[in-house]
Tab-separated table of C-alpha atoms and ligand atoms in Angstrom:
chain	number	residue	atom	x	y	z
L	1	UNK	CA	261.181	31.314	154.756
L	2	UNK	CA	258.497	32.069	152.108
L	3	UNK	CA	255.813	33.834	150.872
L	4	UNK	CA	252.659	32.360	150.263
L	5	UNK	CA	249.635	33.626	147.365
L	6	UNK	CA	246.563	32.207	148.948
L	7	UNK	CA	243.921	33.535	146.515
L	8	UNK	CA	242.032	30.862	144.922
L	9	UNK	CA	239.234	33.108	142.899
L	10	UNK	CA	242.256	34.781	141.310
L	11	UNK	CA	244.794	33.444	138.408
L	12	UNK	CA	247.927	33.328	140.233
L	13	UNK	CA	250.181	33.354	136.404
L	14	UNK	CA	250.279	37.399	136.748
L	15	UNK	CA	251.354	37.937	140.210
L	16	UNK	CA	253.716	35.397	139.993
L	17	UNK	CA	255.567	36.592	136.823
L	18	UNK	CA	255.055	40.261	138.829
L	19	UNK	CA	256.310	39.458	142.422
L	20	UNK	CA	259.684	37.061	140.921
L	21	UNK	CA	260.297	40.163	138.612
L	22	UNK	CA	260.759	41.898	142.145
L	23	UNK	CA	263.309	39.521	143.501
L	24	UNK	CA	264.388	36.717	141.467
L	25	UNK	CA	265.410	34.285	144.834
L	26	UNK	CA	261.758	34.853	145.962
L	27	UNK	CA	260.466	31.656	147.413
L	28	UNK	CA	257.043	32.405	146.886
L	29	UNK	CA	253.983	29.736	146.876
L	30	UNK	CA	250.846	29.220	145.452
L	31	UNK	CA	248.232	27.497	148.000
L	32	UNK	CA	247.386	25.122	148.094
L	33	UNK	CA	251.205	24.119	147.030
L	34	UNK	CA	252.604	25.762	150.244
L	35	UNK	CA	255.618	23.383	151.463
L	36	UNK	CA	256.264	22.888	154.673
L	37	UNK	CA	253.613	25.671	156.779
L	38	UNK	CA	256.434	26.311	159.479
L	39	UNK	CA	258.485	28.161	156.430
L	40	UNK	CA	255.805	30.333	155.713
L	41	UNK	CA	256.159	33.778	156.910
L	42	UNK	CA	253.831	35.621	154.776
L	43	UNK	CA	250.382	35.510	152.847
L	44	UNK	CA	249.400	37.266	150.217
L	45	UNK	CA	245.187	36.708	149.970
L	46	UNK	CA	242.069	37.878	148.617
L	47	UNK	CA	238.902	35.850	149.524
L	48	UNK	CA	241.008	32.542	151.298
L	49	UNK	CA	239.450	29.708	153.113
L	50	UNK	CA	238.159	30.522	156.487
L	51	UNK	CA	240.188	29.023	158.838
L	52	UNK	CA	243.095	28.461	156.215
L	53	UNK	CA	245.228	30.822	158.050
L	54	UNK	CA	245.584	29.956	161.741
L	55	UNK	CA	247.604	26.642	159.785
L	56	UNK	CA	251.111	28.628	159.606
L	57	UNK	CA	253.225	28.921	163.075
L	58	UNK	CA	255.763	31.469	161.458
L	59	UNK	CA	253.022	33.542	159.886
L	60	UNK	CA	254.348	37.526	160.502
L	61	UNK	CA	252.166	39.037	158.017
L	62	UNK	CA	248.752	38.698	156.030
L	63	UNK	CA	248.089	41.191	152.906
L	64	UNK	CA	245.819	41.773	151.425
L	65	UNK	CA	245.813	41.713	147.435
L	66	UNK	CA	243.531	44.890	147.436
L	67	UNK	CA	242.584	47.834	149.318
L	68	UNK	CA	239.818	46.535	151.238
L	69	UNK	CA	240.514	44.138	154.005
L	70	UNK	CA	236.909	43.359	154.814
L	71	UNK	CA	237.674	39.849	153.353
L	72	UNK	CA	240.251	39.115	155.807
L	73	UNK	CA	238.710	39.940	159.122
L	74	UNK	CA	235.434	37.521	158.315
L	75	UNK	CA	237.568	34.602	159.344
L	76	UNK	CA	236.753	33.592	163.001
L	77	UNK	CA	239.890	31.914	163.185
L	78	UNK	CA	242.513	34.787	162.174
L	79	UNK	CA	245.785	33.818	164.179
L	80	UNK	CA	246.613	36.782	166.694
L	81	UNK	CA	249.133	38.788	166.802
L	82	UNK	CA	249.638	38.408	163.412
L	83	UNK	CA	250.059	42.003	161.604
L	84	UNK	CA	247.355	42.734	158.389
L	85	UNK	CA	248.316	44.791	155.513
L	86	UNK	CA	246.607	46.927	152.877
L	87	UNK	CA	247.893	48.023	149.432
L	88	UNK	CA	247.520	51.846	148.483
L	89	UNK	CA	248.460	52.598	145.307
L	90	UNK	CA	248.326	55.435	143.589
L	91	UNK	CA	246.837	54.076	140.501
L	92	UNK	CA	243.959	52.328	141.908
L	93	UNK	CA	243.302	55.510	143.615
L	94	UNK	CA	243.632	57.706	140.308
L	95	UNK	CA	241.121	55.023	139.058
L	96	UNK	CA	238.206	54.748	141.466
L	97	UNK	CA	238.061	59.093	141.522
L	98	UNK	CA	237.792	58.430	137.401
L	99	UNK	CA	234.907	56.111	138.755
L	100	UNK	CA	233.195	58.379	140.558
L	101	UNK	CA	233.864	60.965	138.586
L	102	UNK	CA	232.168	59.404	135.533
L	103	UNK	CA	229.110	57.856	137.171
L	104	UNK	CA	228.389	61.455	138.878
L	105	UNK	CA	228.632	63.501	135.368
L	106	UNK	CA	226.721	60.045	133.791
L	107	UNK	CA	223.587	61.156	136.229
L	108	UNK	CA	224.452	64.907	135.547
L	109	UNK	CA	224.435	64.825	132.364
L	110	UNK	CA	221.344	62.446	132.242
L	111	UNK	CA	223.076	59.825	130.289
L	112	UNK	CA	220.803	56.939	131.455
L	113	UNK	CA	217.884	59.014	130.668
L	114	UNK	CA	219.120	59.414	126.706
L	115	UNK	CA	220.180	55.564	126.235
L	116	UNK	CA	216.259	54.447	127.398
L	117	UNK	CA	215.417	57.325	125.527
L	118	UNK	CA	217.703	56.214	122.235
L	119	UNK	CA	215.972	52.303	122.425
L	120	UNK	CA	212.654	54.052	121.879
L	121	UNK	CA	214.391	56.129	119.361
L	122	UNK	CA	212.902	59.438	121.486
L	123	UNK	CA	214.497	62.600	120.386
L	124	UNK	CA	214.174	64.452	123.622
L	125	UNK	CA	216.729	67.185	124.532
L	126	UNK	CA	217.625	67.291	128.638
L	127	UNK	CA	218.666	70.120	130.027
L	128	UNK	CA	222.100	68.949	132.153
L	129	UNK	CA	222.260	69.696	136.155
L	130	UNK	CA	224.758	72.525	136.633
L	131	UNK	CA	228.015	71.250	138.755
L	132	UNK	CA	227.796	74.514	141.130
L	133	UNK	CA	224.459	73.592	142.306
L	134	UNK	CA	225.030	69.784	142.757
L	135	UNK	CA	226.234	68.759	145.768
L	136	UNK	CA	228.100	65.158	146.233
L	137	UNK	CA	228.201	63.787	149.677
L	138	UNK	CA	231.152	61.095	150.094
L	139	UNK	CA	231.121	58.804	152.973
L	140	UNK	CA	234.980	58.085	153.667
L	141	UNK	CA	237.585	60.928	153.172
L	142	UNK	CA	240.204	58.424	153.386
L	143	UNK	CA	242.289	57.392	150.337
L	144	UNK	CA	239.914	57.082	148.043
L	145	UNK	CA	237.262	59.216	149.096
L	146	UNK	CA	239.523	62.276	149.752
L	147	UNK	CA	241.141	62.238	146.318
L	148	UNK	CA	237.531	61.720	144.707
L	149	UNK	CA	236.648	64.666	146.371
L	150	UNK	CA	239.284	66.923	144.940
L	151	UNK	CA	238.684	65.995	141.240
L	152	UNK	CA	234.790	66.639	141.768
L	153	UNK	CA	235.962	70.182	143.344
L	154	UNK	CA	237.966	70.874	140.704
L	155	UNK	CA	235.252	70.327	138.132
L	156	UNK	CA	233.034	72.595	140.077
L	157	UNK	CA	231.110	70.613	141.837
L	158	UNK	CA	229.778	71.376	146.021
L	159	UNK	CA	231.187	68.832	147.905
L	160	UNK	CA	231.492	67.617	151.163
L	161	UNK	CA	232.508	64.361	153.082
L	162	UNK	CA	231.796	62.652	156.225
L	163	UNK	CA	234.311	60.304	158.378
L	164	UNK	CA	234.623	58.971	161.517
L	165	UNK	CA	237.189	61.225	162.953
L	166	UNK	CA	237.548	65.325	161.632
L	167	UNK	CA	239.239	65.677	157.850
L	168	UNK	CA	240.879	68.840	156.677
L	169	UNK	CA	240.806	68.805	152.823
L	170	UNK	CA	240.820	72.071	150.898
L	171	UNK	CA	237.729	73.407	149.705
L	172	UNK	CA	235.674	70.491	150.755
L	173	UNK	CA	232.985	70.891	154.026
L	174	UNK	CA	233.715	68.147	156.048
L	175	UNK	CA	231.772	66.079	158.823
L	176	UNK	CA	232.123	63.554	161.066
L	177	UNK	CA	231.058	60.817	163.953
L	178	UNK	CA	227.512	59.489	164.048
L	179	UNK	CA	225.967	62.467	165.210
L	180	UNK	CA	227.026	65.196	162.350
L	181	UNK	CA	225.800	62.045	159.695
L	182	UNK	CA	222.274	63.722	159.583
L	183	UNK	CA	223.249	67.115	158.812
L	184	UNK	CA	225.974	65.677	156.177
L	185	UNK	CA	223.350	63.510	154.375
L	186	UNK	CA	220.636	66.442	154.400
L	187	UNK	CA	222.324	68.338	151.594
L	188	UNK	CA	224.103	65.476	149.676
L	189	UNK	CA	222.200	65.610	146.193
L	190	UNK	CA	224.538	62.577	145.010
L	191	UNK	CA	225.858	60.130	147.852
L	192	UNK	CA	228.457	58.397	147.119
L	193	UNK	CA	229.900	55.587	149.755
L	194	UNK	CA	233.541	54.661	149.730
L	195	UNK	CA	233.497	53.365	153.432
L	196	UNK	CA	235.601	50.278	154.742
L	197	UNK	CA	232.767	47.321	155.415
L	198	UNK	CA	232.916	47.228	159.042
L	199	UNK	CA	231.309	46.150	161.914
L	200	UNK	CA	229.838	50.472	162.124
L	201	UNK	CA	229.369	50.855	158.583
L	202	UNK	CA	227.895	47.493	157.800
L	203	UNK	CA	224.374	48.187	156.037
L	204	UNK	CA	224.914	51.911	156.421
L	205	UNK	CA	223.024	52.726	153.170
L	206	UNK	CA	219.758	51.469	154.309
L	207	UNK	CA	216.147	53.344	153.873
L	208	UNK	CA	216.655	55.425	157.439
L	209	UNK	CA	219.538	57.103	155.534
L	210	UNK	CA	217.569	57.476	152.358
L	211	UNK	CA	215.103	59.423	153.874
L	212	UNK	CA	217.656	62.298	155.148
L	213	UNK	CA	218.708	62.459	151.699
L	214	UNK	CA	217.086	65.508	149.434
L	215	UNK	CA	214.072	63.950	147.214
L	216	UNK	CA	215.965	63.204	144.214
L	217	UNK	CA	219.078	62.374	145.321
L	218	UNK	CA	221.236	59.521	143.848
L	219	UNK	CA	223.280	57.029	145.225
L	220	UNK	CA	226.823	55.732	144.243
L	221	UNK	CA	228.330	52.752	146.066
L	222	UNK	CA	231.743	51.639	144.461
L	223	UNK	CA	232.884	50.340	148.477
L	224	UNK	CA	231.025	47.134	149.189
L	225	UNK	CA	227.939	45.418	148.510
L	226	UNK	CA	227.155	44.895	152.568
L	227	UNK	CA	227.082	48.661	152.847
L	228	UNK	CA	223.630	48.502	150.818
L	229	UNK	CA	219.963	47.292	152.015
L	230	UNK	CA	219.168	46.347	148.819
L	231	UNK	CA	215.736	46.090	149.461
L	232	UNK	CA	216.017	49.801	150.819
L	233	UNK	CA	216.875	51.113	147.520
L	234	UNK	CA	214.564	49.401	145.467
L	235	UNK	CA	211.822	50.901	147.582
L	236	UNK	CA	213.245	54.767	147.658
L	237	UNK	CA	214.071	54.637	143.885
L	238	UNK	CA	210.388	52.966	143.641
L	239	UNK	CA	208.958	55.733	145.528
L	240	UNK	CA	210.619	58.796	143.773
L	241	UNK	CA	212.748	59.654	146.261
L	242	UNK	CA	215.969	58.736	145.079
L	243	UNK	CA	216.459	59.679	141.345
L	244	UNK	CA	218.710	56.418	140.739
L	245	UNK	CA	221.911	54.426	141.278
L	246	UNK	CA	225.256	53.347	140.099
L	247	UNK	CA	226.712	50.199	142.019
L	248	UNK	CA	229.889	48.536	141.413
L	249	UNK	CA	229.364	45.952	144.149
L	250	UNK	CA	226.939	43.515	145.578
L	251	UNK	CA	226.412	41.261	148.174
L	252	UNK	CA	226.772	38.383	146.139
L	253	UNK	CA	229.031	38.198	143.321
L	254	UNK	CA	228.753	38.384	140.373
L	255	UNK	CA	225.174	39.103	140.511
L	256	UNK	CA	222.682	36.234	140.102
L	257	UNK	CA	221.231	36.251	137.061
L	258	UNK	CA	217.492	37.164	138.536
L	259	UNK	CA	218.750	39.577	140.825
L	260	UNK	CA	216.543	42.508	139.835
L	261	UNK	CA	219.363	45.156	139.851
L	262	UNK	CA	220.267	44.031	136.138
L	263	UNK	CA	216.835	45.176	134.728
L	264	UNK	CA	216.085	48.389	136.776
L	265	UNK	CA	215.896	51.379	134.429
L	266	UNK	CA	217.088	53.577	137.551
L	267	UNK	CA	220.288	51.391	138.086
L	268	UNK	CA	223.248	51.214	136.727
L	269	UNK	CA	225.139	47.815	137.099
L	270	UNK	CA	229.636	47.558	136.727
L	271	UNK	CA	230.775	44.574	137.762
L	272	UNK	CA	233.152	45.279	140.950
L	273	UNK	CA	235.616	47.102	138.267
L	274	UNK	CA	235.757	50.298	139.623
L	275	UNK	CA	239.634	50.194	140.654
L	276	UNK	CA	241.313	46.372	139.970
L	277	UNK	CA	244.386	45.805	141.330
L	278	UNK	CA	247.078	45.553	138.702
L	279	UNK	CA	250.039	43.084	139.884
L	280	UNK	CA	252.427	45.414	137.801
L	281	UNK	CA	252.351	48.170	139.976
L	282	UNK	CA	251.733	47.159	143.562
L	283	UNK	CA	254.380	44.065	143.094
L	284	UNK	CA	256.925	46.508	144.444
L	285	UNK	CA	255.127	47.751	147.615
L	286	UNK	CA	254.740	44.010	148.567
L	287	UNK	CA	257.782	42.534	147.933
L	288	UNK	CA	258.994	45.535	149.765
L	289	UNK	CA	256.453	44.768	152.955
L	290	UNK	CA	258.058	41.206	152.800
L	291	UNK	CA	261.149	42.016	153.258
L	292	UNK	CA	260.354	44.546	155.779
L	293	UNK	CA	258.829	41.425	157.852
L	294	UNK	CA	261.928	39.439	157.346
L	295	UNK	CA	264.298	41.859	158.760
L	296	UNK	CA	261.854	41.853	161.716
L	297	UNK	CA	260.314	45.501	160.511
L	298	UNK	CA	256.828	46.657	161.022
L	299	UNK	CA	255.169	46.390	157.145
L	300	UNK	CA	253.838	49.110	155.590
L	301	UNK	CA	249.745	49.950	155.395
L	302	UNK	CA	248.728	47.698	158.699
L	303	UNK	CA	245.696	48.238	159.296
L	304	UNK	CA	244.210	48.435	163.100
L	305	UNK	CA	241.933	45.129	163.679
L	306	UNK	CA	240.002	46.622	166.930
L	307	UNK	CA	238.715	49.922	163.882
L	308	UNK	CA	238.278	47.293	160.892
L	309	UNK	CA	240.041	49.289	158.132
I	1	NDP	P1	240.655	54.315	154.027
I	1	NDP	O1	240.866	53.385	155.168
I	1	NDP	O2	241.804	55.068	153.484
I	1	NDP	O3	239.525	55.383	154.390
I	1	NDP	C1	238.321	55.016	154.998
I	1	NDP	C2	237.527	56.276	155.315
I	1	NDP	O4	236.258	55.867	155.865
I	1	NDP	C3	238.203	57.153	156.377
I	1	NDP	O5	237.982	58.499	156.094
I	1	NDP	C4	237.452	56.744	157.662
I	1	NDP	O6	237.418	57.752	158.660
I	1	NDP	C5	236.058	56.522	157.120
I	1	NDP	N1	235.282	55.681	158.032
I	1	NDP	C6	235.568	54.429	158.471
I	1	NDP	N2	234.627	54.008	159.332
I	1	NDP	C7	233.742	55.030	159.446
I	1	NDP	C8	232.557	55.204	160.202
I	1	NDP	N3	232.094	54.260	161.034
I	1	NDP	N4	231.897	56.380	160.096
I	1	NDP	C9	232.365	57.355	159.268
I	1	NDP	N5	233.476	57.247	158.520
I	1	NDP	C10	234.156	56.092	158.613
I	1	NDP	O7	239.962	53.424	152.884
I	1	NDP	P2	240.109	53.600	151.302
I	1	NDP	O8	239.664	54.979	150.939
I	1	NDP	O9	241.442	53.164	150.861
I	1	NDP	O10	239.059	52.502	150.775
I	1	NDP	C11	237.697	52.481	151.165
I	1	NDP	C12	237.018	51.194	150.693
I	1	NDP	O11	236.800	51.216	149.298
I	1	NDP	C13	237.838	49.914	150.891
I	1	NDP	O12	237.781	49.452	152.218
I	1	NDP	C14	237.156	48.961	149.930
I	1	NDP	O13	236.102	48.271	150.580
I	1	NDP	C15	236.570	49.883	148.858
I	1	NDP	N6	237.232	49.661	147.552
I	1	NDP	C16	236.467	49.315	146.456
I	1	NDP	C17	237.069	49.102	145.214
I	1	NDP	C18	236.267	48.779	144.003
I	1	NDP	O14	236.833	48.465	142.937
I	1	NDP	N7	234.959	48.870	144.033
I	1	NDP	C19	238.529	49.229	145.051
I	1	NDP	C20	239.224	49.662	146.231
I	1	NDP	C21	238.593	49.844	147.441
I	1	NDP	P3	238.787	58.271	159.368
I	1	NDP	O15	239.473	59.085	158.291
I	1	NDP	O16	238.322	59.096	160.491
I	1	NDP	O17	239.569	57.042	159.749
């Protein structure tokens, strides 16, 4: 029985060298090499061919080789009763909250305002925002979102979060469901989305949502690029009302050159790097998930299809 890396956007020569170092007998595949399919008992993926997956009778398990497993569920054909995983890793969360944290302290600190200002070689001193009387609005208290929130708390910031079922996390005001979202997003001076892409959450920062924001207010999206009407934000930054935007993903990717994100003096562009998955360090967790399959276990980090995330 074998494991199988079906990724085909992403060099395979890392994980490899990363998963054997786990288990030297591994018989682990890279698609489209994959043997025999009835021997295959476990897929590793990030973006596969649709329909590539209903191809393995034996198939127990389907990872994913990040946190998000929005990429998995778009296939029509997923074979049922198969079980999907997620990583969650400690590291990647440690990253994205250093993500956040910079692009929030980037618009607090006006940074983008004194880079256009340095190309027009303006001296022009800019009095910071105070953290106590910003406050940062997270959509998602879940891995990510939660952690993000505690670093921003700890720097002083007001923070609060909104998910879809009640959150307890220290010091943090917390909402949730649909019908607390308008309450949540009427004080958020920053908004920052770390959501799952869903079927609910799907388009979720569009210009109905930018409206119950205070005038001002600036958006973060480091979750994915289908979260965002893009044309939405280009008319509330165009309007005033939102102050600007950092975005680490898009709907397509990488940008097309034209797209006019890249030349918006109110946007901030990263190129989906806000947390990258490092084979080192979540090697363990899924060699670990494989082996919990083979000895007919439950794997770790399944995620529930029916929610999306
Ligand atoms: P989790 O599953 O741990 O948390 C998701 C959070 O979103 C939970 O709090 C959940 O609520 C909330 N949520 C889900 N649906 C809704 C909804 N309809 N309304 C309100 N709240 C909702 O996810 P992670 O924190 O691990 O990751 C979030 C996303 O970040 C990933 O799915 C991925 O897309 C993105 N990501 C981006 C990366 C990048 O580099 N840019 C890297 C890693 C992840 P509840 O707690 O009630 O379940």
């Amino acid at each position: 029985m074998a494991m199988l890396f079906m990724a085909p956007k992403v060099r395979s020569d890392s994980w490899v060298k990363h998963l054997r170092a786990q288990d030297c007998g591994l018989d682990l595949r890279v698609w489209p090499e994959t043997g025999p399919a009835d021997e295959i008992e476990f897929i590793l993926c990030w973006k596969h061919p649709l329909g590539e997956l209903k191809k393995y009778p034996n198939l127990k398990c389907i990872a994913s080789l990040g946190f998000g497993v929005d990429h998995i569920l778009r296939d029509p054909d997923l074979p049922p009763g198969v079980s999907i995983a997620r990583l969650v890793d400690e590291f990647m969360v440690h990253a994205m909250s250093e993500y956040i944290l910079t692009a929030v302290l980037c618009h607090t600190r006006q940074f983008d305002r004194f880079q256009q200002d340095q190309f027009q070689k303006k001296w022009q001193t800019r009095r910071p925002l105070r953290p106590q009387n910003v406050r940062v609005g997270i959509m998602g208290l879940g891995h990510l979102g939660a952690d993000a929130a505690r670093l921003l708390r700890l720097l002083g910031f007001q923070v609060s979060g909104w998910s879809r079922t009640p959150k307890h996390v220290e010091g943090i005001t917390a909402w949730a469901g649909p019908d607390a979202m308008e309450e949540f997003l009427a004080q958020a001076n920053v908004l920052v989305c770390l959501l799952p892409l869903t079927r609910a959450t799907q388009g979720i920062l569009n210009s109905r949502t930018f409206t119950r924001l205070p005038e001002g207010a600036y958006l973060i999206n480091a979750a994915r690029g289908e979260h965002l009407v893009e044309a939405d934000l280009l008319a509330a930054l165009d309007s005033g009302h939102l102050s600007g935007a950092c975005l680490d993903v898009f709907r397509e990717e990488p940008l097309p050159e034209s797209h006019p994100f890249w030349s918006h003096p109110r946007i901030t562009v990263t190129p989906h790097s806000a947390s990258l998955t490092d084979p080192r360090t979540v090697a363990p967790q899924i060699v670990e998930n494989y082996r919990r399959v083979r000895s007919g276990l439950a794997p770790r980090h399944v995620i529930d299809i029916e929610k999306g995330y």
